[in-house]
Coordinates of C-alpha atoms and ligand atoms in Angstrom, one line a residue:
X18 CA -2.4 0.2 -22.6
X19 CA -0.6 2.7 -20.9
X20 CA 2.3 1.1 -17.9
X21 CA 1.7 1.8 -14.5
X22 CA 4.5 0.9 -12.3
X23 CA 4.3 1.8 -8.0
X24 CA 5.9 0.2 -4.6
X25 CA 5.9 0.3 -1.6
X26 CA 8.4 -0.6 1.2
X27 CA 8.1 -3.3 3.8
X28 CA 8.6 -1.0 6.7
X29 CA 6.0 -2.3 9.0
X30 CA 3.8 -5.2 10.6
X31 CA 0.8 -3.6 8.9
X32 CA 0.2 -0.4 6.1
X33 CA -1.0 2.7 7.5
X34 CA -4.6 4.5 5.8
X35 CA -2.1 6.4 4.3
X36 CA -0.2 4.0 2.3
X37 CA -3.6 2.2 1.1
X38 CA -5.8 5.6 0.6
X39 CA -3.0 7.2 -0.8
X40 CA -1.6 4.5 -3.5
X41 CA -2.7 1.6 -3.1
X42 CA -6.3 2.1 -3.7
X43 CA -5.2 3.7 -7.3
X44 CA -3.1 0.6 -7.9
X45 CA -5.9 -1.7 -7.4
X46 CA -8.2 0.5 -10.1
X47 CA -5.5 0.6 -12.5
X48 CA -5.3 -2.9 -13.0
X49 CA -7.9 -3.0 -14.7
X50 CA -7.5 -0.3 -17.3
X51 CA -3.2 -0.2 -17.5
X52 CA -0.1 -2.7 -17.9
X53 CA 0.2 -2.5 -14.1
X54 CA 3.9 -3.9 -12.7
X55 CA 3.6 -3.4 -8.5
X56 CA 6.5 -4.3 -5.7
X57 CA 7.4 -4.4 -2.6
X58 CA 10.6 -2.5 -2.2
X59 CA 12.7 -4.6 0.4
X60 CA 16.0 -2.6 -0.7
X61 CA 14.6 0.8 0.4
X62 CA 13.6 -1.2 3.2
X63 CA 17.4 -1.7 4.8
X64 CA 18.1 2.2 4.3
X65 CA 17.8 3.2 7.9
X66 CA 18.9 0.2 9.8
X67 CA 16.6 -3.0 10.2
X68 CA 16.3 -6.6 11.7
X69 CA 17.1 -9.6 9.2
X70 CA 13.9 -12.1 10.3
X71 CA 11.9 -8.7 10.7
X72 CA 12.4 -7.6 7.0
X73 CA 11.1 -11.6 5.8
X74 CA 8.2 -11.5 7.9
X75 CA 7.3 -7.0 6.6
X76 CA 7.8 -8.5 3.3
X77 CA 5.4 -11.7 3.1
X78 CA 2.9 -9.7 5.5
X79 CA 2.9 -6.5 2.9
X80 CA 2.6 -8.5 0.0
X81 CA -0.6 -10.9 1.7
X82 CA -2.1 -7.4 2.5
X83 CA -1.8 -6.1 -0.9
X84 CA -3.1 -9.1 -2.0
X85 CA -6.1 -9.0 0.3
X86 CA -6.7 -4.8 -1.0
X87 CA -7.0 -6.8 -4.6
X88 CA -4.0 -6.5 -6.5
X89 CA -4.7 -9.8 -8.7
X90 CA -1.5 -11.6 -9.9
X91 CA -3.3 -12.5 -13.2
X92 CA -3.6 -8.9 -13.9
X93 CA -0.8 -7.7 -12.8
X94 CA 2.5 -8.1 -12.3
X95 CA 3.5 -8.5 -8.5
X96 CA 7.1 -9.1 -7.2
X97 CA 9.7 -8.2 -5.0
X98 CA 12.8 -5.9 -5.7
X99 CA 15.3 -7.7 -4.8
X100 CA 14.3 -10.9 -7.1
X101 CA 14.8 -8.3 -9.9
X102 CA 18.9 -7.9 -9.9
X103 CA 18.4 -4.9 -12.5
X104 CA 16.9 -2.3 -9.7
X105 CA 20.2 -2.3 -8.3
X106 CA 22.1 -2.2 -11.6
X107 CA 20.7 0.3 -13.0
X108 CA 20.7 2.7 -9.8
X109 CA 24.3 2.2 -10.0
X110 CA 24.5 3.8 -14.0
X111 CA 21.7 6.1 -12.6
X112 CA 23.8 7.9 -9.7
X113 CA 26.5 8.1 -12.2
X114 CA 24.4 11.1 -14.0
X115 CA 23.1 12.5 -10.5
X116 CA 24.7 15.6 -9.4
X117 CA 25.5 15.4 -5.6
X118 CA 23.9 18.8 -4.6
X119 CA 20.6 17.7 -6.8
X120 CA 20.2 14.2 -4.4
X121 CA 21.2 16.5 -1.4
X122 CA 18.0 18.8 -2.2
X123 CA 15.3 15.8 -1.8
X124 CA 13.6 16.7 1.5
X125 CA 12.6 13.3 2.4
X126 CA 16.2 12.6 2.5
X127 CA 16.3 15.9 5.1
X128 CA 13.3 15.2 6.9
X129 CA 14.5 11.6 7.6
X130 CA 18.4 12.1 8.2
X131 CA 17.5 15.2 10.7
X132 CA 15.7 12.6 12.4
X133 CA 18.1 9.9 12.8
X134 CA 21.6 12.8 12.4
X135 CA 23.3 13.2 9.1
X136 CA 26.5 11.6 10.5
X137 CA 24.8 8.7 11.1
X138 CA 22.6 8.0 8.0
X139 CA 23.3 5.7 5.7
X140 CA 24.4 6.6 2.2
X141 CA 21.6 4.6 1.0
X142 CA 19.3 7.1 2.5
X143 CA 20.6 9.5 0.6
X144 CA 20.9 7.9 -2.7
X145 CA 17.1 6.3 -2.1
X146 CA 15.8 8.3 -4.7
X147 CA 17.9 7.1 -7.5
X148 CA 17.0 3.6 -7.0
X149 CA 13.9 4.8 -6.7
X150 CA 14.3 6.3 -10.3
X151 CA 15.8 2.8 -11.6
X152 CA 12.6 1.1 -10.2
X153 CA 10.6 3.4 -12.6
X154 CA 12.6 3.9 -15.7
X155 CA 13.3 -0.1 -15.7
X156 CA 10.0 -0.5 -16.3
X157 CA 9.3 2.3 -19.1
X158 CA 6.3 3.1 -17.1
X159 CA 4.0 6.0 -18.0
X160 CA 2.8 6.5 -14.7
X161 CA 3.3 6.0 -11.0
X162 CA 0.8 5.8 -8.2
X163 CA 1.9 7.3 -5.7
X164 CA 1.2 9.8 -2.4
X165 CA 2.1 13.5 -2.2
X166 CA 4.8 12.7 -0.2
X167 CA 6.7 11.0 -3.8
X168 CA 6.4 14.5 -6.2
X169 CA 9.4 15.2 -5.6
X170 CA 11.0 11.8 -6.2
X171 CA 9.2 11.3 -9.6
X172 CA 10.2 15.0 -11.0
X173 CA 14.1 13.5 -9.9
X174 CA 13.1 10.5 -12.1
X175 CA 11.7 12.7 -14.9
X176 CA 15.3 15.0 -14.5
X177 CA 17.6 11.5 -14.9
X178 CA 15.4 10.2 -17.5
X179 CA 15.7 13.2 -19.9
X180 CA 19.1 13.6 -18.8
X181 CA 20.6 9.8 -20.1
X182 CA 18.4 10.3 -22.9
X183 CA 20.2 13.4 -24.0
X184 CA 23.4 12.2 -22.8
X185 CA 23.4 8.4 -25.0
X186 CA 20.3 8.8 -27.1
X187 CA 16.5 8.0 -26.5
X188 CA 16.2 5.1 -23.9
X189 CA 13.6 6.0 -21.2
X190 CA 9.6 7.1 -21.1
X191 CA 8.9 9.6 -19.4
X192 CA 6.9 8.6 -16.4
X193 CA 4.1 10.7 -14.7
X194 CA 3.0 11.0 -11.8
X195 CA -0.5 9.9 -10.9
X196 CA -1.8 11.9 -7.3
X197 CA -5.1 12.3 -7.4
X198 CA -5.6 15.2 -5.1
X199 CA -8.5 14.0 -2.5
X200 CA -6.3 11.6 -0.6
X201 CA -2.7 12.5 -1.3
X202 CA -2.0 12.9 1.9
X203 CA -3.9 11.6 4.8
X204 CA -2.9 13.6 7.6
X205 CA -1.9 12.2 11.1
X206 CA -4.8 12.1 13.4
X207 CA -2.9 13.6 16.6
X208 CA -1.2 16.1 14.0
X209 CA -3.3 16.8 11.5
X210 CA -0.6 19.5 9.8
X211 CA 2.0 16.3 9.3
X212 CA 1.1 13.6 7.0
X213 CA 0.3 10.2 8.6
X214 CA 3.3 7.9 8.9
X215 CA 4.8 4.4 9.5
X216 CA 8.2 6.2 11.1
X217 CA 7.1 9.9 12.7
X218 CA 3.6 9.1 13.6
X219 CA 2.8 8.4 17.0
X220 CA 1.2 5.0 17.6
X221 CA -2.1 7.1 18.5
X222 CA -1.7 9.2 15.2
X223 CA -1.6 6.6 12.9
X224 CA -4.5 4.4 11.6
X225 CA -3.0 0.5 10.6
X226 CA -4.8 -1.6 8.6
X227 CA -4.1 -4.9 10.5
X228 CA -4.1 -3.4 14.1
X229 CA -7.0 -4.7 16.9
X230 CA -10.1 -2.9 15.5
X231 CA -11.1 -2.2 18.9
X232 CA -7.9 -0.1 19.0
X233 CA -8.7 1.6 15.8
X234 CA -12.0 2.7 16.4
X235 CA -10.7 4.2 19.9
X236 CA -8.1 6.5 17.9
X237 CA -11.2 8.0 15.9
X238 CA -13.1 8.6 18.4
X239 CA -9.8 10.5 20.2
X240 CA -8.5 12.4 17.0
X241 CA -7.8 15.9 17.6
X242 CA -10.2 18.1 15.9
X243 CA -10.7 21.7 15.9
X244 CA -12.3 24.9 17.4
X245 CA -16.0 25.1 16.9
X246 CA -18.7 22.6 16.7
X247 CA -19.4 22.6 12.8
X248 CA -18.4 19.8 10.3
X249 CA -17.5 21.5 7.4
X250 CA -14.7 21.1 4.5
X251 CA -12.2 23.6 5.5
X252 CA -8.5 22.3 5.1
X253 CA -6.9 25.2 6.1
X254 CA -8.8 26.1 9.0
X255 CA -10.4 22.8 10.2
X256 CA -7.4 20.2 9.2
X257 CA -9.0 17.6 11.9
X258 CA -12.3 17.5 10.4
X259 CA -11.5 17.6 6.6
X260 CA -9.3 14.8 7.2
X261 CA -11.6 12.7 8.7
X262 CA -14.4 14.1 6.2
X263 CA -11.7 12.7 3.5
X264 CA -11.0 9.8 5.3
X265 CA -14.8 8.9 5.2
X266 CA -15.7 9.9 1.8
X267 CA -13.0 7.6 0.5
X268 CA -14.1 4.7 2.3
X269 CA -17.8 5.1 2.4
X270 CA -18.0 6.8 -1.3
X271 CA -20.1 9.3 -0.2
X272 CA -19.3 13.1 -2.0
X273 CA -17.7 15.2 1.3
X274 CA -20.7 17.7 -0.3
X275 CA -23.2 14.6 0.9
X276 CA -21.2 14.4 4.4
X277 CA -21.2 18.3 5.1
X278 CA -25.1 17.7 4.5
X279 CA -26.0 14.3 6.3
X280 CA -24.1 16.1 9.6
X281 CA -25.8 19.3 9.8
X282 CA -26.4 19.9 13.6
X283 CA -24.5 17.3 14.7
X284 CA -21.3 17.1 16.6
X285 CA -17.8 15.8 16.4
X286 CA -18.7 12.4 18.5
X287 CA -21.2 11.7 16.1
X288 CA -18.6 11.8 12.5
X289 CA -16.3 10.4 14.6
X290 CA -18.5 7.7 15.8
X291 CA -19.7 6.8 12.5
X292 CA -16.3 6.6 10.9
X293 CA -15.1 3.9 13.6
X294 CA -17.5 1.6 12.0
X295 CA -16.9 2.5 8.2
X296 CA -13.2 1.8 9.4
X297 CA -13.7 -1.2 10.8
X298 CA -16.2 -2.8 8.1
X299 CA -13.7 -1.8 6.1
X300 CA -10.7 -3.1 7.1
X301 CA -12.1 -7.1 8.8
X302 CA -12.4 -8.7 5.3
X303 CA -8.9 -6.8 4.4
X304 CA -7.3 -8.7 7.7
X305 CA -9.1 -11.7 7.3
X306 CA -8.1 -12.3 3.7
X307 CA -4.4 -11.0 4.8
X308 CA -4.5 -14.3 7.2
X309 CA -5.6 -16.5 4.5
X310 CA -2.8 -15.4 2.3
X311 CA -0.4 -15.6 5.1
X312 CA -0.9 -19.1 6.0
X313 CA -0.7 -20.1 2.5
X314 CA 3.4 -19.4 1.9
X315 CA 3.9 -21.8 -0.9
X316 CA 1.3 -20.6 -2.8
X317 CA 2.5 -16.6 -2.1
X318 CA 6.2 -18.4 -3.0
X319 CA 4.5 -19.4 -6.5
X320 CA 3.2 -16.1 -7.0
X321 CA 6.3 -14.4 -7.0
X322 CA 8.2 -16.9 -8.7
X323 CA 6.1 -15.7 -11.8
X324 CA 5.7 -12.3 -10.8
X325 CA 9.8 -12.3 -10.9
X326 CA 10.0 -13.5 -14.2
X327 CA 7.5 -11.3 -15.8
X328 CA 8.9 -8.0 -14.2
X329 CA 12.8 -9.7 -15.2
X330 CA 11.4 -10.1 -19.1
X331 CA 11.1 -6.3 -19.0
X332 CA 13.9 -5.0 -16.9
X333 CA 16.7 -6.9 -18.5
X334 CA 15.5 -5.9 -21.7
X335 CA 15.7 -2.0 -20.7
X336 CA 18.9 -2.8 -18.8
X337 CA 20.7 -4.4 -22.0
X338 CA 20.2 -1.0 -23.6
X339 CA 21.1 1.1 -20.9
X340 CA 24.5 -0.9 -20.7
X341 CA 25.0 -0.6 -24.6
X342 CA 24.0 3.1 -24.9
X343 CA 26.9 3.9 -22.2
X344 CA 29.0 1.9 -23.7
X345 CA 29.5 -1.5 -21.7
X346 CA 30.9 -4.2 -24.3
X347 CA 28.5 -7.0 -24.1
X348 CA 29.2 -10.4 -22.0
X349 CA 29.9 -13.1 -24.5
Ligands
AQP232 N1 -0.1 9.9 4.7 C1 -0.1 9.5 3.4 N2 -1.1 9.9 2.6 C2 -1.1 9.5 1.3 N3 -0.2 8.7 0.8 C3 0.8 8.2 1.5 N4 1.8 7.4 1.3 C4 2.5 7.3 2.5 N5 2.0 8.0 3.5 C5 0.9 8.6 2.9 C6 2.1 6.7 0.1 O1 2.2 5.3 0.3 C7 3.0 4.7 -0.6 C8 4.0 3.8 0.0 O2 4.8 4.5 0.9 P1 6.3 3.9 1.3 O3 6.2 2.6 1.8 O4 7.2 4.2 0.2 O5 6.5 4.9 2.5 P2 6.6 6.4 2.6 O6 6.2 7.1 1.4 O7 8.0 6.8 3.1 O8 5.5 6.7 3.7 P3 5.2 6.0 5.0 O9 4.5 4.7 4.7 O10 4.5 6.8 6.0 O11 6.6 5.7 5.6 P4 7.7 6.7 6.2 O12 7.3 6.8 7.7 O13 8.9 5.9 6.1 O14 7.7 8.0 5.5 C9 3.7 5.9 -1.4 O15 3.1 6.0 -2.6 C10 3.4 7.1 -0.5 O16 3.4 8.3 -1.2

């Protein structure tokens, strides 16, 4: 069975559309046909600053929600990054082999440090990506799950990997990425040319899973759309609609062909009016079964404790050869 390895970062009270159309979804159907390892990636999380009880409560409330999406612990390995002490090692041997003016190219890194200045950035901003690249190559996994957004961070992972392997001999798989292209990026619903997102969107922009559904179904029915009255498929030209159309067609599983059809003659108001409700049938057993989990912490404590172990059985394994292909004389 091929590896699938993903994470995601405990950034927020609550995952953005986004996050679940975009990756998680894929990691939930991969379970079932792949050696699936999934985390939540609390040491990307301290990157750009961040509150100590904050990060706790992100992390338990991301991994109850992935939990409720159904990612199943029996089939499939689920932990947290920083029980694994190997992410960190082996970013360290990683960023060794990175070239300065290579990490300085990754745009995320750009986008992000623009935001906040450069002076003021962290240099674990910038070297994000090469942990990120540990998290994979640990793991020898064939392919990751992720959003458009990630491309660039997996061909940096595919660069490093063939790079040590040339370097000190055959060590890492080659991972792929896996972006299926309907939903690789679900678009901001104020700013439908800029993805949707937990740090740039505004509030009114941004769809959250665990947010008042009442809320929710009020930013559908106010999402920018375009000029003209038709509903058609037209990502260049319509960018509100089509993402709305792809927004629905993922959650209903209705073809965007069948959409286009069914609303014929009819107006914005209607798709829009229609979507609230596939959103929020959607997303109450998702927040209900997030609560569950949540009030539950010994048993989500359990969990990981096993989920740890397993991911631990792989990544020192991978790790004891990095360290003996560059040359590190064994502990004894
Ligand atoms: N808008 C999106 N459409 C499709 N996929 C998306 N992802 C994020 N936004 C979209 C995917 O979600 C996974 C987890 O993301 P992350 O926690 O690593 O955060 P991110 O990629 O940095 O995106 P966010 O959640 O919007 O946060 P910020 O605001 O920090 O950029 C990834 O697989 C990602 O591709």
């Amino acid at each position: 069975r091929p590896r699938v390895l993903s994470g995601i970062q405990p950034t927020a009270d609550s995952f953005h559309l986004g996050n679940y159309l975009g990756a998680v979804r894929n990691w939930v159907t991969m379970q079932d046909t792949c050696d699936a390892y999934y985390m939540v990636v609390d040491l990307h999380a301290i990157t750009a600053g961040h509150d100590a009880k904050v990060l706790r409560d992100r992390t338990r409330v991301s991994l109850a929600q992935l939990l409720a999406f159904g990612i199943d612990p029996t089939r499939s390995t689920l932990f947290i990054q920083s029980h694994v002490p190997e992410h960190a090692q082996l970013g360290w041997v990683l960023s060794c082999i990175t070239g300065f003016g290579e990490a300085s190219r990754m745009t995320q890194f750009k986008d992000k440090s623009a935001k906040q200045g450069a002076e003021r950035s962290s240099v674990g901003l910038f070297t994000y990506p090469i942990l990120q690249a540990a998290d994979i190559l640990l793991y020898q996994a064939d392919a990751v799950p992720v959003g458009e957004d990630q491309r660039q961070h997996l061909e940096l992972t595919r660069d490093l990997a063939q790079r040590f392997n040339h370097l000190f001999g055959k060590t890492f798989t080659l991972p792929e990425a896996y972006i299926p292209k309907a939903t690789a990026k679900i678009l901001d619903l104020q700013d439908p040319t800029a993805k949707m997102s937990k740090s740039s969107s505004s509030p009114t922009g941004l769809l959250e899973i665990m947010e008042d559904k009442a809320r929710s179904a009020k930013k559908i029915k106010s999402a920018v759309t375009d000029t003209g009255r038709e509903i058609l498929f037209d990502p260049e030209d319509k960018p509100g609609v089509s993402n709305l159309l792809t927004i629905y067609s993922a959650l209903s599983g209705r073809t965007i062909e069948d959409l286009v059809t069914a609303y014929a003659g009819k107006g914005y108001g209607d798709l829009k009016k229609d979507l609230a409700e596939v959103f929020v049938d959607f997303v109450t057993p998702i927040q209900a079964a997030t609560r569950e989990y949540l009030d539950d912490p010994a048993q989500l404590d359990k969990m990981l404790a096993i989920g740890a172990e397993k991911a631990r059985a792989v990544a020192s394994q991978t790790l004891a050869a990095v360290y003996d292909h560059v040359g590190f004389i064994p502990a004894k």
